[in-house]
Amino acid sequence: MLSTISRLLLAQGSYARQSLRFLYHGTPATVGKYATEQFTYIKSAIENNQIDWEDIKNNLLSIQGGINQKNVDAVLFKFMIYNKKYDAARSFGQHLKSSNNEVSLGSLNGLLSLYYELGKENNLSKEEKLDILNIYNYLHDKYKVLDFLTCEHLLHALCVINEWSKAIKLLDDINLSSKPSHSAYSIVIATLFRNNKKKMAMEFIQKSVNNKRGLQDIAYDAWIDYILRKYKQNDTKAKYLNEIVGSAYPVNKT
């Protein structure tokens, strides 16, 4: 096992390393030997302008390795998002939704991750925004209480479309069995500031501190933007900006 991992880590290019990131946990010792072949195939296949997703999946599954029938859709999503192949990921999402098969939970999480990454930079389409809300309703109807990972993916996607009240409910779900991540608190706080909900944002900042979840840059950036947007006089802006500088809130860079 160690020799296989060593060969992967020393291999040229980034795809061997991604193989480990995606497949290492819980995989048999033989997986590493073939992992790079599967990911090399994915890379070449999605760079083709004429993508046939069923052919890609069938060809991929014919290569020995850790990608199998149960995880292939989720791994494809994760690979494309990690490599910023957003157009291909969008195409794959449309393919899954148009098929007659039920979309797996892992694939829904992949789709939510895609919407979050797209929504960070640009406004999502009406269809994509509606899809996030439909996924939210579908998952709550089916599972009632969601697992930690699904809550996190759904929360981030909801925040990029400013559905802060639903995101806060997901924080409550996470708190039933765990603690929200640094990222979950930070994206909710940023969304509250973006929607001029300062009082609530400050309450969640305190909750993040109580849970030892330092704020990420996105929360501070939104806090600063709120001050610059809210106040007109420079001395007033300086007063509130100094409150941020003088605050004892910890910072998390990850």
mmCIF file of C-alpha atoms in Angstrom:
data_model
loop_
_atom_site.group_PDB
_atom_site.id
_atom_site.type_symbol
_atom_site.label_atom_id
_atom_site.label_comp_id
_atom_site.label_asym_id
_atom_site.label_seq_id
_atom_site.Cartn_x
_atom_site.Cartn_y
_atom_site.Cartn_z
ATOM 1 C CA MET A 1 0.000 0.000 0.000
ATOM 2 C CA LEU A 2 2.726 2.446 0.939
ATOM 3 C CA SER A 3 4.683 1.791 -2.229
ATOM 4 C CA THR A 4 1.556 2.388 -4.337
ATOM 5 C CA ILE A 5 0.823 5.686 -2.578
ATOM 6 C CA SER A 6 4.447 6.743 -2.938
ATOM 7 C CA ARG A 7 4.372 6.103 -6.680
ATOM 8 C CA LEU A 8 1.170 8.132 -7.011
ATOM 9 C CA LEU A 9 2.540 11.064 -5.032
ATOM 10 C CA LEU A 10 5.729 11.112 -7.068
ATOM 11 C CA ALA A 11 3.920 10.828 -10.408
ATOM 12 C CA GLN A 12 4.034 13.740 -12.829
ATOM 13 C CA GLY A 13 0.971 16.008 -12.980
ATOM 14 C CA SER A 14 -1.885 16.571 -10.574
ATOM 15 C CA TYR A 15 -4.298 13.811 -11.592
ATOM 16 C CA ALA A 16 -2.469 11.095 -9.673
ATOM 17 C CA ARG A 17 -2.730 13.176 -6.520
ATOM 18 C CA GLN A 18 -6.422 13.777 -7.147
ATOM 19 C CA SER A 19 -6.906 10.027 -7.385
ATOM 20 C CA LEU A 20 -5.771 9.750 -3.788
ATOM 21 C CA ARG A 21 -7.934 12.644 -2.615
ATOM 22 C CA PHE A 22 -11.066 11.171 -4.164
ATOM 23 C CA LEU A 23 -10.544 7.470 -3.504
ATOM 24 C CA TYR A 24 -8.146 6.941 -0.608
ATOM 25 C CA HIS A 25 -10.593 6.523 2.271
ATOM 26 C CA GLY A 26 -11.872 2.988 2.613
ATOM 27 C CA THR A 27 -10.545 1.708 -0.699
ATOM 28 C CA PRO A 28 -8.759 -1.629 -1.102
ATOM 29 C CA ALA A 29 -5.020 -1.739 -1.567
ATOM 30 C CA THR A 30 -5.324 -2.526 -5.263
ATOM 31 C CA VAL A 31 -7.260 0.649 -6.098
ATOM 32 C CA GLY A 32 -4.253 2.970 -6.192
ATOM 33 C CA LYS A 33 -2.614 0.961 -8.975
ATOM 34 C CA TYR A 34 -5.447 1.778 -11.379
ATOM 35 C CA ALA A 35 -6.774 5.069 -10.021
ATOM 36 C CA THR A 36 -4.680 7.239 -12.333
ATOM 37 C CA GLU A 37 -5.934 5.329 -15.375
ATOM 38 C CA GLN A 38 -9.535 6.114 -14.476
ATOM 39 C CA PHE A 39 -8.865 9.791 -13.827
ATOM 40 C CA THR A 40 -6.712 10.149 -16.921
ATOM 41 C CA TYR A 41 -9.631 8.789 -18.916
ATOM 42 C CA ILE A 42 -12.064 11.268 -17.302
ATOM 43 C CA LYS A 43 -9.726 14.154 -18.139
ATOM 44 C CA SER A 44 -9.477 13.195 -21.799
ATOM 45 C CA ALA A 45 -13.183 12.381 -22.127
ATOM 46 C CA ILE A 46 -14.545 15.679 -20.779
ATOM 47 C CA GLU A 47 -12.211 17.692 -23.010
ATOM 48 C CA ASN A 48 -14.047 16.260 -26.010
ATOM 49 C CA ASN A 49 -16.587 18.749 -27.377
ATOM 50 C CA GLN A 50 -19.025 15.938 -28.172
ATOM 51 C CA ILE A 51 -19.710 14.417 -24.759
ATOM 52 C CA ASP A 52 -21.819 11.278 -24.480
ATOM 53 C CA TRP A 53 -22.196 10.730 -20.751
ATOM 54 C CA GLU A 54 -23.469 7.164 -20.962
ATOM 55 C CA ASP A 55 -20.487 6.165 -23.111
ATOM 56 C CA ILE A 56 -18.113 7.940 -20.736
ATOM 57 C CA LYS A 57 -19.562 6.160 -17.709
ATOM 58 C CA ASN A 58 -19.521 2.753 -19.406
ATOM 59 C CA ASN A 59 -15.934 3.199 -20.587
ATOM 60 C CA LEU A 60 -14.864 4.486 -17.184
ATOM 61 C CA LEU A 61 -16.421 1.541 -15.359
ATOM 62 C CA SER A 62 -14.650 -0.871 -17.701
ATOM 63 C CA ILE A 63 -11.313 0.360 -16.290
ATOM 64 C CA GLN A 64 -10.344 -1.375 -13.062
ATOM 65 C CA GLY A 65 -10.228 0.954 -10.068
ATOM 66 C CA GLY A 66 -12.106 2.513 -7.188
ATOM 67 C CA ILE A 67 -14.783 4.216 -9.293
ATOM 68 C CA ASN A 68 -17.779 1.910 -9.463
ATOM 69 C CA GLN A 69 -21.467 1.914 -10.329
ATOM 70 C CA LYS A 70 -22.429 3.331 -6.926
ATOM 71 C CA ASN A 71 -20.038 6.286 -6.820
ATOM 72 C CA VAL A 72 -19.365 7.090 -10.481
ATOM 73 C CA ASP A 73 -21.785 10.037 -10.734
ATOM 74 C CA ALA A 74 -20.592 11.688 -7.524
ATOM 75 C CA VAL A 75 -16.914 11.207 -8.443
ATOM 76 C CA LEU A 76 -17.452 12.688 -11.907
ATOM 77 C CA PHE A 77 -19.066 15.759 -10.346
ATOM 78 C CA LYS A 78 -16.283 16.137 -7.799
ATOM 79 C CA PHE A 79 -13.563 15.770 -10.425
ATOM 80 C CA MET A 80 -15.090 18.351 -12.759
ATOM 81 C CA ILE A 81 -15.755 20.881 -10.005
ATOM 82 C CA TYR A 82 -12.250 20.450 -8.565
ATOM 83 C CA ASN A 83 -10.790 21.126 -12.009
ATOM 84 C CA LYS A 84 -13.231 23.992 -12.707
ATOM 85 C CA LYS A 85 -14.775 22.204 -15.678
ATOM 86 C CA TYR A 86 -18.076 23.897 -14.939
ATOM 87 C CA ASP A 87 -19.604 23.662 -18.419
ATOM 88 C CA ALA A 88 -19.009 19.917 -18.454
ATOM 89 C CA ALA A 89 -20.417 19.616 -14.923
ATOM 90 C CA ARG A 90 -23.509 21.565 -15.980
ATOM 91 C CA SER A 91 -23.938 19.226 -18.932
ATOM 92 C CA PHE A 92 -23.589 16.211 -16.662
ATOM 93 C CA GLY A 93 -26.168 17.610 -14.256
ATOM 94 C CA GLN A 94 -28.636 18.042 -17.111
ATOM 95 C CA HIS A 95 -27.932 14.482 -18.205
ATOM 96 C CA LEU A 96 -28.690 13.083 -14.745
ATOM 97 C CA LYS A 97 -31.883 15.096 -14.350
ATOM 98 C CA SER A 98 -33.151 14.048 -17.777
ATOM 99 C CA SER A 99 -32.613 10.340 -17.119
ATOM 100 C CA ASN A 100 -35.332 8.137 -15.694
ATOM 101 C CA ASN A 101 -33.156 7.051 -12.769
ATOM 102 C CA GLU A 102 -33.365 8.601 -9.319
ATOM 103 C CA VAL A 103 -30.441 10.971 -8.753
ATOM 104 C CA SER A 104 -28.310 9.709 -5.860
ATOM 105 C CA LEU A 105 -27.641 11.744 -2.735
ATOM 106 C CA GLY A 106 -23.958 11.973 -3.674
ATOM 107 C CA SER A 107 -24.868 13.357 -7.097
ATOM 108 C CA LEU A 108 -27.254 15.899 -5.571
ATOM 109 C CA ASN A 109 -24.435 17.047 -3.306
ATOM 110 C CA GLY A 110 -22.248 17.369 -6.394
ATOM 111 C CA LEU A 111 -24.896 19.441 -8.142
ATOM 112 C CA LEU A 112 -25.238 21.691 -5.083
ATOM 113 C CA SER A 113 -21.457 22.152 -4.995
ATOM 114 C CA LEU A 114 -21.542 23.153 -8.651
ATOM 115 C CA TYR A 115 -24.252 25.751 -8.022
ATOM 116 C CA TYR A 116 -22.257 27.160 -5.114
ATOM 117 C CA GLU A 117 -19.078 27.512 -7.173
ATOM 118 C CA LEU A 118 -20.976 29.113 -10.058
ATOM 119 C CA GLY A 119 -22.963 31.391 -7.761
ATOM 120 C CA LYS A 120 -19.857 32.744 -6.046
ATOM 121 C CA GLU A 121 -18.820 34.503 -9.250
ATOM 122 C CA ASN A 122 -22.043 35.084 -11.190
ATOM 123 C CA ASN A 123 -25.786 35.131 -10.715
ATOM 124 C CA LEU A 124 -27.357 31.750 -11.288
ATOM 125 C CA SER A 125 -30.130 31.356 -13.831
ATOM 126 C CA LYS A 126 -33.762 31.209 -12.703
ATOM 127 C CA GLU A 127 -33.767 27.490 -13.471
ATOM 128 C CA GLU A 128 -30.670 26.878 -11.342
ATOM 129 C CA LYS A 129 -32.078 28.882 -8.429
ATOM 130 C CA LEU A 130 -35.324 26.937 -8.641
ATOM 131 C CA ASP A 131 -33.380 23.678 -8.798
ATOM 132 C CA ILE A 132 -31.657 24.483 -5.485
ATOM 133 C CA LEU A 133 -35.027 25.117 -3.839
ATOM 134 C CA ASN A 134 -36.474 21.941 -5.358
ATOM 135 C CA ILE A 135 -33.522 19.914 -4.041
ATOM 136 C CA TYR A 136 -34.009 21.507 -0.607
ATOM 137 C CA ASN A 137 -37.686 20.502 -0.538
ATOM 138 C CA TYR A 138 -37.021 17.039 -1.964
ATOM 139 C CA LEU A 139 -34.307 16.203 0.563
ATOM 140 C CA HIS A 140 -36.327 17.423 3.534
ATOM 141 C CA ASP A 141 -39.403 15.520 2.392
ATOM 142 C CA LYS A 142 -37.381 12.336 1.936
ATOM 143 C CA TYR A 143 -34.977 12.428 4.881
ATOM 144 C CA LYS A 144 -36.541 14.881 7.395
ATOM 145 C CA VAL A 145 -33.168 15.377 9.133
ATOM 146 C CA LEU A 146 -30.158 15.587 6.826
ATOM 147 C CA ASP A 147 -26.631 14.344 7.421
ATOM 148 C CA PHE A 148 -23.779 16.772 8.103
ATOM 149 C CA LEU A 149 -22.265 16.725 4.610
ATOM 150 C CA THR A 150 -25.580 17.221 2.814
ATOM 151 C CA CYS A 151 -26.503 20.069 5.174
ATOM 152 C CA GLU A 152 -23.216 21.790 4.392
ATOM 153 C CA HIS A 153 -23.598 21.463 0.610
ATOM 154 C CA LEU A 154 -27.216 22.588 0.698
ATOM 155 C CA LEU A 155 -26.485 25.486 3.049
ATOM 156 C CA HIS A 156 -23.765 26.870 0.772
ATOM 157 C CA ALA A 157 -25.972 26.611 -2.320
ATOM 158 C CA LEU A 158 -28.867 28.341 -0.546
ATOM 159 C CA CYS A 159 -26.621 31.192 0.530
ATOM 160 C CA VAL A 160 -25.541 32.053 -3.015
ATOM 161 C CA ILE A 161 -29.221 32.660 -3.833
ATOM 162 C CA ASN A 162 -29.734 34.595 -0.561
ATOM 163 C CA GLU A 163 -32.065 32.042 1.029
ATOM 164 C CA TRP A 164 -30.608 32.836 4.447
ATOM 165 C CA SER A 165 -33.604 31.696 6.519
ATOM 166 C CA LYS A 166 -33.434 28.174 5.062
ATOM 167 C CA ALA A 167 -29.665 28.149 5.562
ATOM 168 C CA ILE A 168 -30.137 28.994 9.246
ATOM 169 C CA LYS A 169 -32.519 26.038 9.611
ATOM 170 C CA LEU A 170 -29.769 23.820 8.225
ATOM 171 C CA LEU A 171 -27.364 25.143 10.863
ATOM 172 C CA ASP A 172 -29.908 23.948 13.422
ATOM 173 C CA ASP A 173 -29.949 20.505 11.770
ATOM 174 C CA ILE A 174 -26.161 20.303 11.932
ATOM 175 C CA ASN A 175 -26.201 21.269 15.606
ATOM 176 C CA LEU A 176 -28.347 18.227 16.390
ATOM 177 C CA SER A 177 -25.363 15.918 15.998
ATOM 178 C CA SER A 178 -22.273 18.037 15.396
ATOM 179 C CA LYS A 179 -20.967 21.580 15.020
ATOM 180 C CA PRO A 180 -21.211 23.615 11.811
ATOM 181 C CA SER A 181 -17.930 24.140 9.997
ATOM 182 C CA HIS A 182 -15.979 27.393 9.777
ATOM 183 C CA SER A 183 -17.228 27.703 6.213
ATOM 184 C CA ALA A 184 -20.889 27.151 7.132
ATOM 185 C CA TYR A 185 -20.877 29.880 9.774
ATOM 186 C CA SER A 186 -18.919 32.256 7.548
ATOM 187 C CA ILE A 187 -21.143 31.886 4.470
ATOM 188 C CA VAL A 188 -24.309 32.357 6.553
ATOM 189 C CA ILE A 189 -22.859 35.450 8.249
ATOM 190 C CA ALA A 190 -21.744 36.855 4.892
ATOM 191 C CA THR A 191 -25.211 36.270 3.444
ATOM 192 C CA LEU A 192 -26.859 38.023 6.391
ATOM 193 C CA PHE A 193 -24.616 41.072 5.965
ATOM 194 C CA ARG A 194 -25.272 41.037 2.223
ATOM 195 C CA ASN A 195 -29.000 41.175 2.970
ATOM 196 C CA ASN A 196 -28.603 43.946 5.577
ATOM 197 C CA LYS A 197 -29.382 41.654 8.522
ATOM 198 C CA LYS A 198 -26.650 43.032 10.774
ATOM 199 C CA LYS A 199 -28.250 42.110 14.105
ATOM 200 C CA MET A 200 -28.631 38.477 13.078
ATOM 201 C CA ALA A 201 -25.148 38.439 11.583
ATOM 202 C CA MET A 202 -23.671 39.614 14.878
ATOM 203 C CA GLU A 203 -25.615 36.926 16.748
ATOM 204 C CA PHE A 204 -24.158 34.232 14.505
ATOM 205 C CA ILE A 205 -20.684 35.695 14.833
ATOM 206 C CA GLN A 206 -21.029 35.184 18.579
ATOM 207 C CA LYS A 207 -22.291 31.633 18.039
ATOM 208 C CA SER A 208 -19.307 30.886 15.817
ATOM 209 C CA VAL A 209 -16.976 32.183 18.527
ATOM 210 C CA ASN A 210 -18.739 30.086 21.172
ATOM 211 C CA ASN A 211 -18.286 27.007 18.969
ATOM 212 C CA LYS A 212 -14.623 27.867 18.308
ATOM 213 C CA ARG A 213 -15.277 28.379 14.612
ATOM 214 C CA GLY A 214 -13.120 31.275 13.451
ATOM 215 C CA LEU A 215 -14.521 33.411 10.658
ATOM 216 C CA GLN A 216 -13.220 33.087 7.123
ATOM 217 C CA ASP A 217 -12.407 36.022 4.863
ATOM 218 C CA ILE A 218 -15.803 35.876 3.154
ATOM 219 C CA ALA A 219 -17.526 36.903 6.400
ATOM 220 C CA TYR A 220 -15.171 39.825 7.026
ATOM 221 C CA ASP A 221 -15.414 40.982 3.405
ATOM 222 C CA ALA A 222 -19.214 41.046 3.613
ATOM 223 C CA TRP A 223 -19.049 42.852 6.973
ATOM 224 C CA ILE A 224 -16.804 45.551 5.473
ATOM 225 C CA ASP A 225 -19.011 45.853 2.380
ATOM 226 C CA TYR A 226 -22.052 46.285 4.628
ATOM 227 C CA ILE A 227 -20.400 49.177 6.495
ATOM 228 C CA LEU A 228 -19.298 50.896 3.291
ATOM 229 C CA ARG A 229 -22.776 50.468 1.829
ATOM 230 C CA LYS A 230 -24.723 51.444 4.955
ATOM 231 C CA TYR A 231 -22.957 54.584 6.121
ATOM 232 C CA LYS A 232 -22.290 57.720 4.097
ATOM 233 C CA GLN A 233 -19.957 59.741 6.313
ATOM 234 C CA ASN A 234 -16.300 58.732 6.320
ATOM 235 C CA ASP A 235 -15.937 59.211 10.071
ATOM 236 C CA THR A 236 -18.920 56.914 10.668
ATOM 237 C CA LYS A 237 -17.463 54.332 8.312
ATOM 238 C CA ALA A 238 -14.129 54.574 10.115
ATOM 239 C CA LYS A 239 -15.833 54.066 13.482
ATOM 240 C CA TYR A 240 -17.475 50.803 12.470
ATOM 241 C CA LEU A 241 -14.460 49.574 10.520
ATOM 242 C CA ASN A 242 -12.367 50.102 13.637
ATOM 243 C CA GLU A 243 -14.795 47.861 15.516
ATOM 244 C CA ILE A 244 -13.874 45.052 13.149
ATOM 245 C CA VAL A 245 -10.159 45.723 13.521
ATOM 246 C CA GLY A 246 -10.474 45.850 17.295
ATOM 247 C CA SER A 247 -12.705 42.812 17.601
ATOM 248 C CA ALA A 248 -11.476 39.634 19.231
ATOM 249 C CA TYR A 249 -13.111 37.365 16.662
ATOM 250 C CA PRO A 250 -10.687 34.683 15.477
ATOM 251 C CA VAL A 251 -9.874 34.278 11.805
ATOM 252 C CA ASN A 252 -9.812 30.988 9.934
ATOM 253 C CA LYS A 253 -7.938 31.049 6.622
ATOM 254 C CA THR A 254 -9.022 27.645 5.307
#
